[in-house]
Coordinates of C-alpha atoms in Angstrom, one line a residue:
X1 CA -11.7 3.2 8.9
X2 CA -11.7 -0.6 9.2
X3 CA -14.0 -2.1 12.1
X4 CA -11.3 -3.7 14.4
X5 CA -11.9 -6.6 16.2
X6 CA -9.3 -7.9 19.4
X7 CA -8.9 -11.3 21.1
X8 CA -6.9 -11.1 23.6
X9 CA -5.7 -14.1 24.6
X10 CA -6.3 -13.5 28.3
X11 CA -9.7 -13.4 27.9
X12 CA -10.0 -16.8 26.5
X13 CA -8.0 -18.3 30.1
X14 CA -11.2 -16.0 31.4
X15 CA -13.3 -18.0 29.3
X16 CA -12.5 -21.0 30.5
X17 CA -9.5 -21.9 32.7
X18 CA -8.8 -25.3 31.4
X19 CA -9.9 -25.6 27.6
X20 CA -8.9 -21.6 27.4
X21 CA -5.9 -22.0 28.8
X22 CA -4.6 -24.7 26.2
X23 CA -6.8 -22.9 23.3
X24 CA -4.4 -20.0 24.0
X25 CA -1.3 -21.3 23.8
X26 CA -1.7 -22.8 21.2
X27 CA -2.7 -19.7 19.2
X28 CA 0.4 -18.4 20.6
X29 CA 2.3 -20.9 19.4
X30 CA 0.8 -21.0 16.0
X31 CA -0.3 -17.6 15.6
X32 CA -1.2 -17.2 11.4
X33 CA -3.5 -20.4 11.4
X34 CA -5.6 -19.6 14.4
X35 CA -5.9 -16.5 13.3
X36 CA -7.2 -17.5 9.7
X37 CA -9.3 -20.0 11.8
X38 CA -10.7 -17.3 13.5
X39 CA -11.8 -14.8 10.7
X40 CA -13.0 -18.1 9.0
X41 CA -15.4 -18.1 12.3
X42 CA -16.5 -14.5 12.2
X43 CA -17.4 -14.7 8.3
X44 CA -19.7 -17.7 9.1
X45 CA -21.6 -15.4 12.1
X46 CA -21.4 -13.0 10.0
X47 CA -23.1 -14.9 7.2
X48 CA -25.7 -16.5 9.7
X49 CA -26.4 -12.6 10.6
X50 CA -26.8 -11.3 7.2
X51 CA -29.3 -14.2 6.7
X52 CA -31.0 -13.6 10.2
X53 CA -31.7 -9.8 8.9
X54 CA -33.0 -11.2 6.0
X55 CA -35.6 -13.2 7.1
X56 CA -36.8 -10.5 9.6
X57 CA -37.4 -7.7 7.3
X58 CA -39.8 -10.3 5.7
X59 CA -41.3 -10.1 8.3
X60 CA -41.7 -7.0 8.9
X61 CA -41.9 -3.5 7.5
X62 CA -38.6 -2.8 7.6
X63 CA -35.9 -3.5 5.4
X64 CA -31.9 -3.7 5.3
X65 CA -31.5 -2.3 1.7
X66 CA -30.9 0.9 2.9
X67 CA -27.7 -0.9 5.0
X68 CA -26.8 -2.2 2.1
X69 CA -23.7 -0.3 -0.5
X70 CA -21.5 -0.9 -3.5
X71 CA -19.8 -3.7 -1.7
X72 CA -22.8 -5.6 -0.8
X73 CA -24.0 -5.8 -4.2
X74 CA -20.4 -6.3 -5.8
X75 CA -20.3 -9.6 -3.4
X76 CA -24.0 -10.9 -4.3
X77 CA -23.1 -10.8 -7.8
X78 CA -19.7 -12.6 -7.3
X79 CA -21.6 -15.2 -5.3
X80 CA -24.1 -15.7 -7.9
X81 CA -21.7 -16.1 -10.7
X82 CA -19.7 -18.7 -8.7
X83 CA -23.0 -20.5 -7.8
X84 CA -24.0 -20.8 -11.6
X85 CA -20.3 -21.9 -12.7
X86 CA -20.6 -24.7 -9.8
X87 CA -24.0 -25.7 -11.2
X88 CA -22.7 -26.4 -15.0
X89 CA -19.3 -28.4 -13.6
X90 CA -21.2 -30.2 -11.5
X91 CA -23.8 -30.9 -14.8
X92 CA -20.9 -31.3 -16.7
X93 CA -19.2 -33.9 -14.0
X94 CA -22.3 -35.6 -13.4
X95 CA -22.4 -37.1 -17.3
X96 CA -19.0 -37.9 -17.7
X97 CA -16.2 -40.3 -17.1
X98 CA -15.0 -43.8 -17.5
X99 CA -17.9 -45.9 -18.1
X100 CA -16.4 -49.2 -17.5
X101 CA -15.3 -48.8 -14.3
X102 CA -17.0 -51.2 -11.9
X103 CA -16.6 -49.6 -8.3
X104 CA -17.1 -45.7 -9.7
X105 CA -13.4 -44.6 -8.9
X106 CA -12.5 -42.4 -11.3
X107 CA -15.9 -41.5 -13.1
X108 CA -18.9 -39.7 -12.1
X109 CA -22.1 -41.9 -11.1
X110 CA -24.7 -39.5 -10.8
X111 CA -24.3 -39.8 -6.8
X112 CA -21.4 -37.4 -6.7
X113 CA -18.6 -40.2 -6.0
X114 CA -15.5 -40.6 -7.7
X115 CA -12.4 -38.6 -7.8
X116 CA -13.9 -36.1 -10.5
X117 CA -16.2 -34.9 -7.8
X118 CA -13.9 -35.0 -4.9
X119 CA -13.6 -31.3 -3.9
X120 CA -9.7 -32.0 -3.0
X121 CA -8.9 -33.2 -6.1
X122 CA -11.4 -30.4 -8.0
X123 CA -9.4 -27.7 -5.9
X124 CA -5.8 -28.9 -6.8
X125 CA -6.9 -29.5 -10.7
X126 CA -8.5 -26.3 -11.1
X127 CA -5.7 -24.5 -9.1
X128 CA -2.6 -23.0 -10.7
X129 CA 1.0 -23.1 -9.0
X130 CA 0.7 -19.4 -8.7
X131 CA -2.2 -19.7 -6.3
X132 CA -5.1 -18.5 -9.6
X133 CA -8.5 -20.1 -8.8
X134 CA -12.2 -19.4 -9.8
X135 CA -13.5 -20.0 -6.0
X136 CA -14.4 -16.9 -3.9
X137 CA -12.1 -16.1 -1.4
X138 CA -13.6 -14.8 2.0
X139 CA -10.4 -12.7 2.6
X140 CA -12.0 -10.1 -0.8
X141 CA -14.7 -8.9 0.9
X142 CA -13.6 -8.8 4.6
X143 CA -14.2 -5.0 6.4
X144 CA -12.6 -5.9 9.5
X145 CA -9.3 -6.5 11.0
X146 CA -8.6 -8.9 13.3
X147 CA -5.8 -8.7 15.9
X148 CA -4.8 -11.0 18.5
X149 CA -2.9 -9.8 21.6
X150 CA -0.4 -11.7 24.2
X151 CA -1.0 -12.8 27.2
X152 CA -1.4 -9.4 29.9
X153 CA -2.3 -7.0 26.9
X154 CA -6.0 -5.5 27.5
X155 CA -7.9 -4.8 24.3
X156 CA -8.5 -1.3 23.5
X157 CA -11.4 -1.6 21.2
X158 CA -15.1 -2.2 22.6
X159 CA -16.0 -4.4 24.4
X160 CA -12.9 -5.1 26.0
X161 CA -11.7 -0.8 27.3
X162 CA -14.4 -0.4 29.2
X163 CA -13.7 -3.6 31.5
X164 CA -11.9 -3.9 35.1
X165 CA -8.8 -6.0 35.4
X166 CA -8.2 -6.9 38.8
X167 CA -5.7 -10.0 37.8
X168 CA -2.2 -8.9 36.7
X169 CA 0.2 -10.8 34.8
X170 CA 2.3 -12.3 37.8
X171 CA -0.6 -14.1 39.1
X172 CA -0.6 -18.2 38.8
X173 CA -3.5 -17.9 36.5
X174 CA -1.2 -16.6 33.8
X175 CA 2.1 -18.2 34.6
X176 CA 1.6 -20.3 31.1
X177 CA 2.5 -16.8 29.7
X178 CA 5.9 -16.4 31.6
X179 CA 8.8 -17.0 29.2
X180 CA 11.8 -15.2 27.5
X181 CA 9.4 -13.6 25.0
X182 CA 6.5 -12.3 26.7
X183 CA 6.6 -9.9 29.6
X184 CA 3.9 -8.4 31.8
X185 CA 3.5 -5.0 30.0
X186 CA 6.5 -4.4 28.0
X187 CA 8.6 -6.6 26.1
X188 CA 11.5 -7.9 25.4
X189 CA 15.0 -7.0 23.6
X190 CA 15.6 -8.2 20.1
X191 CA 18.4 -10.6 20.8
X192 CA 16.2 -12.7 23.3
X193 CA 14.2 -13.9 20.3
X194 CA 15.6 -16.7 18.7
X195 CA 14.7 -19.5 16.2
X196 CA 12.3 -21.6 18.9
X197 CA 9.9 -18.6 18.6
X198 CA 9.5 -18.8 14.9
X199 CA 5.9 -18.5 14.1
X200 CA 5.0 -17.6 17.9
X201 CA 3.5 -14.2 19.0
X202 CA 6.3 -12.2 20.5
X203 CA 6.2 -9.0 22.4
X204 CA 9.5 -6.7 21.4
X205 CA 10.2 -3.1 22.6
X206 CA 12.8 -0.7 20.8
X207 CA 13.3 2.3 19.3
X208 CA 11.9 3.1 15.8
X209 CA 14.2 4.4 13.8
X210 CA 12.9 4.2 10.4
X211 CA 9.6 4.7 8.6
X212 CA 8.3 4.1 5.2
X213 CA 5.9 5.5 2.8
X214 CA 2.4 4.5 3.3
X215 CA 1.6 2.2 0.3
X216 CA -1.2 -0.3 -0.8
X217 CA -0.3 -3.6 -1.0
X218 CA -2.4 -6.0 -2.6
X219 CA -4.2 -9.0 -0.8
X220 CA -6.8 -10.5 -3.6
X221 CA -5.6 -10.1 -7.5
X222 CA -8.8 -10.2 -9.7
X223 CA -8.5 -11.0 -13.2
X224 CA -11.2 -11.5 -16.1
X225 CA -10.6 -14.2 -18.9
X226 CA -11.0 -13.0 -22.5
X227 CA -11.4 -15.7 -23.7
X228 CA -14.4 -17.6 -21.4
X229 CA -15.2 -14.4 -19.0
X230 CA -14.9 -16.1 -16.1
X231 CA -13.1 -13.5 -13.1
X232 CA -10.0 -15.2 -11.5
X233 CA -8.9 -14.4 -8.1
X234 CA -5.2 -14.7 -6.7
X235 CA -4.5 -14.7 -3.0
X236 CA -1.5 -13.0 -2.0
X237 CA -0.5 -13.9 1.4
X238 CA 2.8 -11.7 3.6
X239 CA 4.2 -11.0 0.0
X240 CA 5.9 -8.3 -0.9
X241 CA 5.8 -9.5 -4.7
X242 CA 3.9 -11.3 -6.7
X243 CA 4.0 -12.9 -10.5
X244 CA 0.8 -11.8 -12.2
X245 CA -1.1 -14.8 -14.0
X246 CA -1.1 -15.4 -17.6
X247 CA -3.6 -18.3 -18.2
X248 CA -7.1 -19.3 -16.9
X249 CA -7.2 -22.4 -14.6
X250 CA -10.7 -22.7 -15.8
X251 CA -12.4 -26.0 -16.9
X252 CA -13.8 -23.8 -20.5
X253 CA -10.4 -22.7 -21.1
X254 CA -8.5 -25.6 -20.5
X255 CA -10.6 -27.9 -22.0
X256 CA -10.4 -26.0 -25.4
X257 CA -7.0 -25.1 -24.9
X258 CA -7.2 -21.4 -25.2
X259 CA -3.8 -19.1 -25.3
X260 CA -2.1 -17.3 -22.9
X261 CA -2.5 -13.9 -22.1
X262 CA -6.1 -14.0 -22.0
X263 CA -6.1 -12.3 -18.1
X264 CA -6.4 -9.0 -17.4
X265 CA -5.8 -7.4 -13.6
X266 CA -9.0 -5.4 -12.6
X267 CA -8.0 -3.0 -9.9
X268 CA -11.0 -1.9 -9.3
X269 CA -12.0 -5.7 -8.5
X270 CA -8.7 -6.5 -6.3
X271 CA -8.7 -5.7 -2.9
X272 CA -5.5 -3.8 -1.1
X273 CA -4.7 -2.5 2.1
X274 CA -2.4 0.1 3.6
X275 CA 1.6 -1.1 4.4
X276 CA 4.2 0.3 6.1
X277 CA 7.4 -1.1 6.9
X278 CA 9.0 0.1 10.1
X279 CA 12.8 -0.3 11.3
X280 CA 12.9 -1.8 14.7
X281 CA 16.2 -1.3 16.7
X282 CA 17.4 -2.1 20.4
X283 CA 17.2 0.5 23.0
X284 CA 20.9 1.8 24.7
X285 CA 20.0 0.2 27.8
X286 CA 19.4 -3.0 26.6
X287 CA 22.7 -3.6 23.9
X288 CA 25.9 -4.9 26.2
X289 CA 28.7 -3.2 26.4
X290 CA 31.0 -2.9 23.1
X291 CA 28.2 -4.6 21.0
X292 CA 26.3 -3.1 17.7
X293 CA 22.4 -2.8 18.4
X294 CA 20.4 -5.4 16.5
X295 CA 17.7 -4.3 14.2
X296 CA 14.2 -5.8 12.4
X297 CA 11.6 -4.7 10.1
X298 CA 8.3 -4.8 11.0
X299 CA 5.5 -5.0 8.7
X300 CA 2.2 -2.9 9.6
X301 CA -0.6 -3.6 7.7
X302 CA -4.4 -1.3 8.3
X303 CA -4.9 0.8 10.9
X304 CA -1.6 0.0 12.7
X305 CA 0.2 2.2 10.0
X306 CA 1.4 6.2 10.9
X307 CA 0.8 4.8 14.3
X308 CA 4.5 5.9 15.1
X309 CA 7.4 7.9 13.5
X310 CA 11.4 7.6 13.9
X311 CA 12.4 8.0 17.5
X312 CA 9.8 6.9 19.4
X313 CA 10.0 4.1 22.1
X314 CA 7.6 1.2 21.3
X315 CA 6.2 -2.1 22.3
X316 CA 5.0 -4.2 19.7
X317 CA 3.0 -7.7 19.7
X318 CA 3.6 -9.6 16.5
X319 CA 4.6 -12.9 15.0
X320 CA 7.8 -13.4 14.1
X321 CA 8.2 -15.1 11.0
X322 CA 10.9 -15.8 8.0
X323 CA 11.2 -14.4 4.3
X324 CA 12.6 -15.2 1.7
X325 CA 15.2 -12.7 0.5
X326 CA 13.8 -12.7 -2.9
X327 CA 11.3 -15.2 -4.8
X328 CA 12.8 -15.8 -7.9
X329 CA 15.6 -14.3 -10.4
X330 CA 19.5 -14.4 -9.5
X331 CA 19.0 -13.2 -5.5
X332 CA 16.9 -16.4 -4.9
X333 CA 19.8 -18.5 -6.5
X334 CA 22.3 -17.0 -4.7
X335 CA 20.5 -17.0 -1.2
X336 CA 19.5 -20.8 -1.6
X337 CA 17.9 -21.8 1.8
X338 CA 19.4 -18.7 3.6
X339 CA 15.8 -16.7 5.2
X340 CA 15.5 -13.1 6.9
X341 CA 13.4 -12.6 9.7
X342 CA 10.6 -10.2 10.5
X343 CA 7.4 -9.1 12.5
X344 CA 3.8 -9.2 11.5
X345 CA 2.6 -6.5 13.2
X346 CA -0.5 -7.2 15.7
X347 CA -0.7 -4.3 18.1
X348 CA 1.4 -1.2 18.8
X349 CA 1.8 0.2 21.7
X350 CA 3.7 4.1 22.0
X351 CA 5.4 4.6 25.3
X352 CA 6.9 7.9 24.2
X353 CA 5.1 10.8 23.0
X354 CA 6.1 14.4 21.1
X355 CA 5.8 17.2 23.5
X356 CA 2.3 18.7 22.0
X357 CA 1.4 15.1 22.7
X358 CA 2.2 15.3 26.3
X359 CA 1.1 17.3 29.5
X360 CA 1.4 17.0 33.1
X361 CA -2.2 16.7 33.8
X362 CA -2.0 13.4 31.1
X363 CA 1.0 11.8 32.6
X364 CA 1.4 12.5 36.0
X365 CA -0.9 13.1 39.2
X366 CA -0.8 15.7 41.5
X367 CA 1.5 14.4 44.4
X368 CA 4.1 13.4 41.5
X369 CA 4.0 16.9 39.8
X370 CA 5.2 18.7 43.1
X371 CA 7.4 16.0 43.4
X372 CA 9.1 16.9 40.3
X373 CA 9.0 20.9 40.9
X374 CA 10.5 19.8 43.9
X375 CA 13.5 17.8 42.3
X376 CA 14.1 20.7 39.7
X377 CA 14.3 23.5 42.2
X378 CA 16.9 20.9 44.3
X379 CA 18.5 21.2 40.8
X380 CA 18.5 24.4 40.1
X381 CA 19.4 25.7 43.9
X382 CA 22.6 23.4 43.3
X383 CA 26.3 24.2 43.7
X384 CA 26.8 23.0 40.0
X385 CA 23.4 22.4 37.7
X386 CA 25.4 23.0 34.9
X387 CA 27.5 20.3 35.7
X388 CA 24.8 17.9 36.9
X389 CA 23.0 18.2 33.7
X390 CA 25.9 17.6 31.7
X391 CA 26.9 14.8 33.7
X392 CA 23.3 12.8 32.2
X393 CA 24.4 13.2 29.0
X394 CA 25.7 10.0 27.5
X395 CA 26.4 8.8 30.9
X396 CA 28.4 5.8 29.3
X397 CA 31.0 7.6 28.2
X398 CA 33.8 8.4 30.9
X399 CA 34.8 11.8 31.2
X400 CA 34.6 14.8 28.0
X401 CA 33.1 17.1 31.0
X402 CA 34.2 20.1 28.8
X403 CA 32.3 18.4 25.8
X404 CA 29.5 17.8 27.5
X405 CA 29.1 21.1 28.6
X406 CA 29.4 22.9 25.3
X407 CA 26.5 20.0 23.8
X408 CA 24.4 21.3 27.0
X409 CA 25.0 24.8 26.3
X410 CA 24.2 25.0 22.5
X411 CA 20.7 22.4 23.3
X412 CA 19.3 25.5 26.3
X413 CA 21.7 28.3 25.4
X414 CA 21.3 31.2 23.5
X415 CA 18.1 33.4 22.8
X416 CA 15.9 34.5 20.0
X417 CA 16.5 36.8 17.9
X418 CA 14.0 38.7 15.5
X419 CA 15.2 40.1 12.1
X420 CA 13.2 43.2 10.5
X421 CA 12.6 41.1 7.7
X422 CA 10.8 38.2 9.8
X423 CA 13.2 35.7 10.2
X424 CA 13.6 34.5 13.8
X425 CA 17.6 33.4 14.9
X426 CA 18.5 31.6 18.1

């Protein structure tokens, strides 16, 4: 399993009640980049770490190669290739351009100045439309997961379950929190979010109703060149689909003007992670009368997939965000500018459990379990229980007592009966 780091947001208004405060509503407000911003963060201290270690066990006696796996070497070797491809363009940089240009602009002066040596300008030249580049991307060698969670929800991974909460969500400090899409534990319906909360992290509870196949889905595409060996990387970011690349945006290649179809995907070298689409629908209680409830996928991504299965009541913190209905091909001319909505799954919450799942001692405490043998027996001693169970089916529909009764009847009538053969009848 992936190591799973939380920030919840209220621990940064812990953290500081001014500059936490507005830190947090802004990453609630612009969820994706503050969270990229974030793992950008980590991969630094990280880094720092990894060098800390380093320099200790030359120190010492003791040594971090037996910490060290595939992984680790796979990435040293990456780095190293991309520090000695730097080396020759910056060689390569450093002795041309236009001579005859006075103030350096456009040519190389041995100082690193121009616009050859500009990194923005390096990055967009080098880069294909398609998102192909010979840089490193952090996101290929990333073991964690980060999640961030709303305002009210406690982490549940260390060091935030083992912590004591005395300040609930109704208290003035986290009134920034109160609005139509954020509740104190649960969440909201589906119709309550609307187009203002577009990009925002939302808090939703429904019903699942549908579940897909567990499938990898590819983050990092890693290619080799044929032609100049260099391995090109492809971020794919919240796509479902992507177009492979066909030519290599490096400066060998396109200085020489090699041909196209000199990449080849290395699967072994990309990097994918588990997906699951869920089908998120509105709860009976909260559709108005004579309405059709509203539904939404949800995209889990990690360990937040086979988290749930159809029919159980959820809450889920994610960003909402648009899609395309398709990226290219006759859909996408036909959709034009028209976008479908759905949730980037950040945390999952399961309020309803299967019955193997469940007990009395889990759930309830003692006073409340006589309480409820109480209110069964007051049932069950009743003129009519028949009827009073009946009566809780489908309580919004008027009348049907008769049918209501035979659906009653066929889910507790009835007993079991044992053929010789094995075969057990109710």
């Amino acid at each position: 399993n992936a190591f799973i780091i939380e920030i919840p947001l209220s621990e940064l208004v812990e953290w500081d009640a001014v500059r936490g405060s507005d830190l947090a509503q802004r990453v609630k407000q612009n969820t994706l980049r503050y969270h990229e911003l974030f793992c950008h963060v980590i991969d630094n201290a990280l880094e720092q770490l990894h060098v800390d270690n380093e320099a200790s066990s030359n120190n010492s006696t003791h040594t971090t190669n037996q910490l060290r796996d595939t992984v680790d070497i796979l990435q040293e070797q990456r780095l190293a290739q991309q520090a000695v491809r730097d080396a020759a363009g910056s060689n390569s940089t450093t002795n041309g351009g236009v001579t005859n240009d006075v103030n350096g602009m456009l040519g190389g002066n041995g100082n690193g100045g121009g616009l050859e040596n500009d990194p923005a300008a390096n990055a967009s030249n080098t880069q294909q439309p398609g998102g192909a580049t010979e840089a490193f991307p952090p996101s290929l060698m990333r073991r964690y997961e980060l999640r961030i969670l709303p305002f009210g929800r406690h982490g549940t991974q260390y060091p935030f379950c083992n912590q004591h909460h005395k300040t609930s969500m109704s208290g003035s400090k986290y009134a920034i929190a109160a609005d139509t899409t954020t509740t104190a534990n649960g969440g909201v319906s589906l119709r309550y979010v609307r187009s203002r909360s577009m990009g925002h992290l939302v808090t939703i509870k429904g019903m699942i109703v549908r579940t897909s196949d567990v499938k990898p889905s590819c983050v990092v595409a890693t290619y080799t060149c044929d032609a100049c060996g260099a391995e090109i990387y492809q971020v794919i970011e919240n796509k479902r689909e992507f177009m492979p690349q066909r030519t290599c945006p490096s400066q060998e290649c396109q200085q020489q003007g090699a041909a196209t179809d000199t990449l080849h995907l290395q699967t072994r070298g990309s990097k994918f992670v588990k997906f699951q689409e869920l089908k998120l629908q509105e709860l009976p209680s909260q559709v108005p009368m004579g309405h059709v409830p509203r539904s939404m996928s949800v995209y889990c991504r990690g360990e937040l997939t086979r988290i749930t299965s159809p029919g159980d009541v959820v809450t889920l913190d994610g960003v909402f965000l648009p899609q395309r209905i398709a990226e290219s091909g006759y859909r996408a001319m036909k959709a034009g500018l028209i976008s479908t909505t759905y949730l980037e799954a950040q945390n999952i919450v399961v309020h309803k459990k299967s019955y193997d799942d469940t007990t009395l001692s889990e759930s309830r405490s003692e006073e409340e379990t006589k309480q409820l043998d109480s209110d069964i027996m007051k049932v069950a001693m009743g003129e009519d229980p028949i009827g009073a169970l009946s009566s809780s089916i489908a309580p919004e529909i008027f009348g049907h007592e008769d049918i209501k009764r035979s659906l009653l009847l066929q889910l507790v009538g009835g007993c079991t009966r044992k053929l010789p053969d094995g075969m057990r009848i109710r």
